[in-house]
mmCIF file of C-alpha atoms in Angstrom:
data_model
loop_
_atom_site.group_PDB
_atom_site.id
_atom_site.type_symbol
_atom_site.label_atom_id
_atom_site.label_comp_id
_atom_site.label_asym_id
_atom_site.label_seq_id
_atom_site.Cartn_x
_atom_site.Cartn_y
_atom_site.Cartn_z
ATOM 1 C CA MET A 415 -139.068 94.484 142.537
ATOM 2 C CA ARG A 416 -138.320 93.969 138.832
ATOM 3 C CA GLN A 417 -135.841 96.253 137.147
ATOM 4 C CA GLY A 418 -133.853 95.624 134.049
ATOM 5 C CA ALA A 419 -130.530 97.286 133.150
ATOM 6 C CA GLN A 420 -132.345 100.257 131.590
ATOM 7 C CA GLY A 421 -135.046 100.551 134.360
ATOM 8 C CA SER A 422 -135.859 103.801 136.267
ATOM 9 C CA ALA A 423 -134.814 104.530 139.904
ATOM 10 C CA ASP A 424 -137.462 103.779 142.563
ATOM 11 C CA THR A 425 -136.096 104.948 145.919
ATOM 12 C CA GLY A 426 -139.442 103.941 147.664
ATOM 13 C CA THR A 427 -138.616 100.051 147.332
ATOM 14 C CA PRO A 428 -138.358 98.569 150.785
ATOM 15 C CA TRP A 429 -135.263 96.598 150.263
ATOM 16 C CA ALA A 430 -133.462 99.507 148.602
ATOM 17 C CA ALA A 431 -134.083 101.419 151.970
ATOM 18 C CA THR A 432 -132.027 98.965 153.828
ATOM 19 C CA ALA A 433 -128.747 100.393 152.650
ATOM 20 C CA ALA A 434 -129.802 104.070 152.153
ATOM 21 C CA ALA A 435 -128.016 105.321 155.366
ATOM 22 C CA ALA A 436 -124.819 103.791 154.004
ATOM 23 C CA ALA A 437 -124.536 106.725 151.547
ATOM 24 C CA ALA A 438 -123.711 109.057 154.448
ATOM 25 C CA GLU A 439 -119.982 108.915 155.011
ATOM 26 C CA PRO A 440 -118.038 110.801 157.685
ATOM 27 C CA VAL A 441 -116.004 113.759 156.493
ATOM 28 C CA GLU A 442 -113.886 113.914 159.485
ATOM 29 C CA PRO A 443 -113.749 111.432 162.425
ATOM 30 C CA ALA A 444 -114.148 112.527 165.957
ATOM 31 C CA GLY A 445 -111.101 113.618 167.753
ATOM 32 C CA SER A 446 -109.264 114.911 164.740
ATOM 33 C CA ALA A 447 -106.688 117.443 165.825
ATOM 34 C CA ARG A 448 -106.998 120.969 164.876
ATOM 35 C CA VAL A 449 -104.258 123.612 165.255
ATOM 36 C CA PRO A 450 -105.513 126.776 167.014
ATOM 37 C CA GLN A 451 -104.755 130.042 165.585
ATOM 38 C CA GLN A 452 -102.080 132.110 167.264
ATOM 39 C CA ALA A 453 -102.508 135.826 167.902
ATOM 40 C CA GLY A 454 -100.537 137.616 165.384
ATOM 41 C CA ALA A 455 -100.045 134.657 163.059
ATOM 42 C CA VAL A 456 -103.378 134.993 161.169
ATOM 43 C CA ARG A 457 -101.460 135.457 157.915
ATOM 44 C CA GLY A 458 -98.859 132.797 158.714
ATOM 45 C CA GLU A 459 -96.336 134.846 160.463
ATOM 46 C CA HIS A 460 -95.125 134.509 164.135
ATOM 47 C CA THR A 461 -93.906 136.992 166.769
ATOM 48 C CA HIS A 462 -90.512 137.000 168.275
ATOM 49 C CA SER A 463 -91.901 136.578 171.847
ATOM 50 C CA GLU A 464 -93.158 133.045 171.340
ATOM 51 C CA PRO A 465 -91.999 130.072 169.134
ATOM 52 C CA PRO A 466 -94.203 129.102 166.050
ATOM 53 C CA ALA A 467 -97.004 126.552 166.914
ATOM 54 C CA PRO A 468 -96.022 123.178 165.807
ATOM 55 C CA VAL A 469 -98.020 121.792 162.859
ATOM 56 C CA VAL A 470 -99.972 118.719 163.791
ATOM 57 C CA PRO A 471 -100.963 116.556 160.854
ATOM 58 C CA ARG A 472 -104.643 116.151 160.462
ATOM 59 C CA ALA A 473 -105.984 112.598 160.688
ATOM 60 C CA ARG A 474 -107.347 111.330 157.514
ATOM 61 C CA PRO A 475 -111.054 110.801 157.298
ATOM 62 C CA VAL A 476 -112.175 107.330 157.945
ATOM 63 C CA ILE A 477 -114.353 106.257 154.961
ATOM 64 C CA GLN A 478 -116.741 103.385 155.682
ATOM 65 C CA ARG A 479 -116.412 101.732 152.251
ATOM 66 C CA ALA A 480 -116.397 98.122 153.655
ATOM 67 C CA SER A 481 -119.467 98.869 155.696
ATOM 68 C CA VAL A 482 -121.365 100.385 152.730
ATOM 69 C CA ARG A 483 -120.469 97.227 150.612
ATOM 70 C CA GLY A 484 -121.518 94.957 153.265
ATOM 71 C CA GLN A 485 -125.076 96.591 153.818
ATOM 72 C CA ILE A 486 -125.515 96.487 150.045
ATOM 73 C CA LEU A 487 -124.454 92.894 149.843
ATOM 74 C CA ALA A 488 -126.969 92.025 152.724
ATOM 75 C CA ALA A 489 -129.868 93.815 151.038
ATOM 76 C CA LEU A 490 -129.038 92.153 147.611
ATOM 77 C CA ARG A 491 -129.161 88.597 149.336
ATOM 78 C CA ALA A 492 -132.502 89.472 150.887
ATOM 79 C CA ALA A 493 -133.807 90.735 147.564
ATOM 80 C CA LEU A 494 -132.748 87.439 145.947
ATOM 81 C CA VAL A 495 -134.413 85.267 148.409
ATOM 82 C CA ALA A 496 -137.623 87.398 148.432
ATOM 83 C CA GLY A 497 -137.785 87.222 144.767
ATOM 84 C CA ASP A 498 -137.220 90.932 144.107
ATOM 85 C CA LEU A 499 -134.241 90.093 141.904
ATOM 86 C CA ARG A 500 -135.689 87.640 139.497
ATOM 87 C CA PRO A 501 -133.947 84.697 137.830
ATOM 88 C CA GLY A 502 -133.017 85.502 134.201
ATOM 89 C CA GLU A 503 -133.169 89.272 134.764
ATOM 90 C CA VAL A 504 -130.233 91.469 134.184
ATOM 91 C CA TYR A 505 -129.592 94.334 136.608
ATOM 92 C CA SER A 506 -127.127 97.036 136.155
ATOM 93 C CA ALA A 507 -125.031 98.559 138.984
ATOM 94 C CA PRO A 508 -125.892 102.231 138.322
ATOM 95 C CA VAL A 509 -129.749 101.629 138.391
ATOM 96 C CA LEU A 510 -129.392 99.581 141.610
ATOM 97 C CA GLY A 511 -127.225 102.133 142.991
ATOM 98 C CA GLU A 512 -129.990 104.851 142.498
ATOM 99 C CA ARG A 513 -132.508 102.615 144.244
ATOM 100 C CA PHE A 514 -130.026 102.169 147.248
ATOM 101 C CA GLY A 515 -129.123 105.777 147.238
ATOM 102 C CA VAL A 516 -125.444 105.089 146.756
ATOM 103 C CA SER A 517 -122.978 105.010 143.946
ATOM 104 C CA ALA A 518 -122.588 102.196 141.460
ATOM 105 C CA THR A 519 -119.125 101.133 142.845
ATOM 106 C CA PRO A 520 -120.351 99.416 146.193
ATOM 107 C CA VAL A 521 -123.253 97.807 144.214
ATOM 108 C CA ARG A 522 -120.780 96.485 141.567
ATOM 109 C CA GLU A 523 -118.566 95.121 144.300
ATOM 110 C CA ALA A 524 -121.460 93.428 146.027
ATOM 111 C CA MET A 525 -122.714 91.770 142.796
ATOM 112 C CA GLN A 526 -119.229 90.537 142.150
ATOM 113 C CA GLN A 527 -119.298 88.666 145.471
ATOM 114 C CA LEU A 528 -122.552 87.358 144.447
ATOM 115 C CA ALA A 529 -120.987 86.129 141.219
ATOM 116 C CA LEU A 530 -118.391 84.340 143.053
ATOM 117 C CA GLU A 531 -121.096 82.615 145.254
ATOM 118 C CA GLY A 532 -122.855 81.579 142.034
ATOM 119 C CA ALA A 533 -126.008 83.820 142.579
ATOM 120 C CA VAL A 534 -125.547 85.980 139.503
ATOM 121 C CA GLU A 535 -123.265 85.950 136.342
ATOM 122 C CA VAL A 536 -121.570 88.952 134.622
ATOM 123 C CA VAL A 537 -123.057 90.261 131.467
ATOM 124 C CA PRO A 538 -120.535 92.369 129.724
ATOM 125 C CA ASN A 539 -121.577 96.049 129.087
ATOM 126 C CA ARG A 540 -124.978 95.327 130.730
ATOM 127 C CA GLY A 541 -124.759 94.184 134.404
ATOM 128 C CA PHE A 542 -125.413 91.080 136.183
ATOM 129 C CA ARG A 543 -127.890 88.488 135.328
ATOM 130 C CA VAL A 544 -129.500 86.401 138.155
ATOM 131 C CA VAL A 545 -128.832 82.768 137.642
ATOM 132 C CA GLU A 546 -131.719 80.495 136.773
ATOM 133 C CA ARG A 547 -131.677 77.292 138.769
ATOM 134 C CA GLY A 548 -133.619 74.058 138.244
ATOM 135 C CA VAL A 549 -135.074 71.706 140.725
ATOM 136 C CA ARG A 550 -132.107 69.225 140.222
ATOM 137 C CA GLU A 551 -129.655 71.655 141.655
ATOM 138 C CA LEU A 552 -131.917 72.477 144.539
ATOM 139 C CA ALA A 553 -132.168 68.663 145.285
ATOM 140 C CA GLU A 554 -128.467 68.173 145.056
ATOM 141 C CA LEU A 555 -127.804 70.915 147.512
ATOM 142 C CA ALA A 556 -130.216 69.283 149.827
ATOM 143 C CA GLU A 557 -128.475 66.028 149.507
ATOM 144 C CA VAL A 558 -125.101 67.604 150.211
ATOM 145 C CA ARG A 559 -126.411 69.458 153.256
ATOM 146 C CA ALA A 560 -127.753 66.189 154.716
ATOM 147 C CA LEU A 561 -124.315 64.325 154.083
ATOM 148 C CA ILE A 562 -122.519 67.093 156.112
ATOM 149 C CA GLU A 563 -125.175 68.012 158.871
ATOM 150 C CA VAL A 564 -126.735 64.682 159.652
ATOM 151 C CA PRO A 565 -123.640 63.022 161.129
ATOM 152 C CA VAL A 566 -122.747 66.159 163.048
ATOM 153 C CA MET A 567 -126.232 66.416 164.488
ATOM 154 C CA LEU A 568 -126.220 62.606 165.555
ATOM 155 C CA ARG A 569 -122.740 63.195 167.161
ATOM 156 C CA LEU A 570 -124.075 66.260 168.956
ATOM 157 C CA ALA A 571 -127.137 64.415 170.096
ATOM 158 C CA ARG A 572 -124.861 61.922 171.929
ATOM 159 C CA THR A 573 -122.588 64.546 173.468
ATOM 160 C CA VAL A 574 -124.454 67.890 174.218
ATOM 161 C CA PRO A 575 -126.229 68.070 177.571
ATOM 162 C CA ALA A 576 -129.939 68.923 177.662
ATOM 163 C CA GLU A 577 -129.282 72.430 179.037
ATOM 164 C CA ARG A 578 -127.357 73.535 176.013
ATOM 165 C CA TRP A 579 -130.288 72.471 173.784
ATOM 166 C CA ALA A 580 -132.559 74.590 175.990
ATOM 167 C CA GLU A 581 -130.426 77.650 175.070
ATOM 168 C CA MET A 582 -131.315 76.977 171.409
ATOM 169 C CA ARG A 583 -135.260 76.985 172.004
ATOM 170 C CA PRO A 584 -135.511 80.724 171.761
ATOM 171 C CA LEU A 585 -133.835 80.713 168.288
ATOM 172 C CA ALA A 586 -136.193 77.927 167.166
ATOM 173 C CA GLU A 587 -139.220 79.944 168.516
ATOM 174 C CA ALA A 588 -137.819 82.969 166.481
ATOM 175 C CA THR A 589 -138.009 80.926 163.295
ATOM 176 C CA VAL A 590 -141.612 80.295 163.923
ATOM 177 C CA ARG A 591 -142.280 83.924 164.389
ATOM 178 C CA ALA A 592 -140.322 84.913 161.218
ATOM 179 C CA ALA A 593 -142.163 82.189 159.316
ATOM 180 C CA SER A 594 -145.566 83.513 160.425
ATOM 181 C CA THR A 595 -144.840 86.890 158.673
ATOM 182 C CA GLY A 596 -144.768 85.093 155.305
ATOM 183 C CA CYS A 597 -141.700 86.894 154.357
ATOM 184 C CA ARG A 598 -139.061 84.538 152.806
ATOM 185 C CA ALA A 599 -136.148 86.823 153.353
ATOM 186 C CA THR A 600 -137.046 87.267 157.116
ATOM 187 C CA TYR A 601 -137.371 83.577 157.549
ATOM 188 C CA ALA A 602 -134.256 82.763 155.651
ATOM 189 C CA GLU A 603 -132.140 84.783 157.913
ATOM 190 C CA SER A 604 -133.757 83.385 161.159
ATOM 191 C CA ASP A 605 -133.456 79.872 159.697
ATOM 192 C CA ARG A 606 -129.751 80.201 158.903
ATOM 193 C CA GLY A 607 -129.278 81.549 162.348
ATOM 194 C CA PHE A 608 -130.889 78.454 164.013
ATOM 195 C CA HIS A 609 -128.886 76.071 162.051
ATOM 196 C CA ARG A 610 -125.400 78.121 162.605
ATOM 197 C CA ALA A 611 -126.049 78.093 166.308
ATOM 198 C CA VAL A 612 -126.679 74.438 166.475
ATOM 199 C CA LEU A 613 -123.656 73.480 164.273
ATOM 200 C CA SER A 614 -121.474 75.884 166.223
ATOM 201 C CA LEU A 615 -121.665 73.410 169.084
ATOM 202 C CA SER A 616 -119.388 71.184 167.188
ATOM 203 C CA GLY A 617 -116.548 73.586 167.533
ATOM 204 C CA ASN A 618 -115.653 73.221 163.796
ATOM 205 C CA GLU A 619 -115.711 76.755 162.344
ATOM 206 C CA GLN A 620 -114.845 75.576 158.771
ATOM 207 C CA LEU A 621 -117.743 73.210 158.878
ATOM 208 C CA VAL A 622 -120.099 75.946 159.970
ATOM 209 C CA GLN A 623 -119.002 78.261 157.169
ATOM 210 C CA ILE A 624 -119.342 75.607 154.553
ATOM 211 C CA ALA A 625 -122.819 74.538 155.834
ATOM 212 C CA GLU A 626 -124.113 78.137 155.773
ATOM 213 C CA ASP A 627 -122.822 78.689 152.344
ATOM 214 C CA LEU A 628 -124.751 75.726 151.089
ATOM 215 C CA HIS A 629 -127.784 76.743 153.122
ATOM 216 C CA ARG A 630 -127.616 80.369 151.725
ATOM 217 C CA ARG A 631 -127.664 78.891 148.179
ATOM 218 C CA ALA A 632 -130.447 76.432 148.864
ATOM 219 C CA GLN A 633 -132.629 79.433 149.860
ATOM 220 C CA TRP A 634 -132.350 81.147 146.413
ATOM 221 C CA PRO A 635 -135.697 80.779 144.460
ATOM 222 C CA LEU A 636 -136.270 78.864 141.232
ATOM 223 C CA ALA A 637 -137.009 80.499 137.962
ATOM 224 C CA GLY A 638 -140.577 81.373 137.774
ATOM 225 C CA GLY A 639 -141.283 80.151 141.276
ATOM 226 C CA GLY A 640 -141.511 76.436 140.240
ATOM 227 C CA PRO A 641 -141.946 73.697 142.709
ATOM 228 C CA GLY A 642 -139.377 75.041 145.078
ATOM 229 C CA PHE A 643 -141.609 78.205 145.752
ATOM 230 C CA ARG A 644 -142.414 78.238 149.431
ATOM 231 C CA GLY A 645 -145.403 80.128 150.837
ATOM 232 C CA ARG A 646 -146.328 81.005 154.407
ATOM 233 C CA ALA A 647 -147.706 77.669 155.130
ATOM 234 C CA ASP A 648 -144.504 75.930 153.943
ATOM 235 C CA LEU A 649 -142.392 78.284 156.061
ATOM 236 C CA VAL A 650 -144.397 77.792 159.171
ATOM 237 C CA ALA A 651 -144.172 73.987 158.694
ATOM 238 C CA ASP A 652 -140.499 74.138 158.191
ATOM 239 C CA ALA A 653 -140.105 76.354 161.308
ATOM 240 C CA HIS A 654 -141.982 73.882 163.438
ATOM 241 C CA GLU A 655 -139.481 71.106 162.410
ATOM 242 C CA HIS A 656 -136.970 72.990 164.222
ATOM 243 C CA MET A 657 -138.789 72.664 167.493
ATOM 244 C CA ALA A 658 -139.471 68.923 166.956
ATOM 245 C CA LEU A 659 -135.766 68.485 166.286
ATOM 246 C CA LEU A 660 -134.721 70.194 169.551
ATOM 247 C CA ASP A 661 -136.911 67.807 171.514
ATOM 248 C CA ALA A 662 -135.415 64.763 169.620
ATOM 249 C CA LEU A 663 -131.951 66.105 170.467
ATOM 250 C CA VAL A 664 -132.869 66.671 174.230
ATOM 251 C CA ALA A 665 -134.284 62.890 174.245
ATOM 252 C CA ARG A 666 -131.195 61.647 172.289
ATOM 253 C CA ASP A 667 -133.452 59.858 170.164
ATOM 254 C CA LEU A 668 -131.099 59.314 167.107
ATOM 255 C CA ASP A 669 -133.589 57.713 164.760
ATOM 256 C CA VAL A 670 -135.913 60.709 165.090
ATOM 257 C CA VAL A 671 -132.899 63.103 164.605
ATOM 258 C CA ARG A 672 -131.829 61.376 161.449
ATOM 259 C CA ALA A 673 -135.278 61.337 159.967
ATOM 260 C CA LEU A 674 -136.253 65.008 160.873
ATOM 261 C CA VAL A 675 -132.922 66.465 159.489
ATOM 262 C CA GLY A 676 -133.381 64.333 156.257
ATOM 263 C CA GLU A 677 -137.007 65.410 155.937
ATOM 264 C CA HIS A 678 -136.248 69.026 156.718
ATOM 265 C CA PHE A 679 -133.539 69.146 153.968
ATOM 266 C CA ALA A 680 -135.706 67.297 151.531
ATOM 267 C CA GLY A 681 -138.598 69.792 152.083
ATOM 268 C CA ALA A 682 -136.466 72.860 151.661
ATOM 269 C CA GLY A 683 -134.798 71.390 148.530
ATOM 270 C CA ALA A 684 -138.035 70.212 146.892
ATOM 271 C CA ALA A 685 -136.521 66.804 146.452
ATOM 272 C CA ASP A 686 -139.828 65.306 145.864
ATOM 273 C CA ALA A 687 -140.572 67.546 142.935
#
């Protein structure tokens, strides 16, 4: 998808359909109290034989605003990884809102979150420009990820029993299947899920959140593809490293764990470019 600030709506775009259902908001939640009409009181009056019915306040509708924004944010993140939102291009919230089938407000809120994450920058009176990144930034992210995750992986290799690593194998296998599709967005989500599950064994939620933020940023494409562009073969090779890493963790082979994690991050960050 390539759409500038003045582009036309295209509701057939696959990633736009992800959040289309979010536009439907409930008018009245289930279980809302309704006051039955009393005989003889259709016009608001009541009889002397029975007291007036108490007025029960109607519950306010529950608007799923946060849910809509969350779905839009997820779809925009997927579009970034897939290359549908191109580095250097400017996208307006109203145009993207038409693509998603929602108003511009949740799109603007999601884009502002992406601006906080460094994925886009605000262009006054126009919209949001996707940030153009170079190979150096990608390599720096890979280095920081290695500094954080390698020591944790080595500690886990010494302490986590083999049966716990066996529980991670389905996640590693899922990354291989995702990579075989050739869809970068699909693989990116599966890849983060595997790394998140492994690091969660550390019991340090702050570490998991920081590592996932760095991981997500490392998945954004470079301007014009560049040496950081990853095709299907690259994704499959990357996914198989997850399987090899699990084997090394089970065997408690620290040297292999260290080498695999370092190579894994270097390949993802195109550090050799």
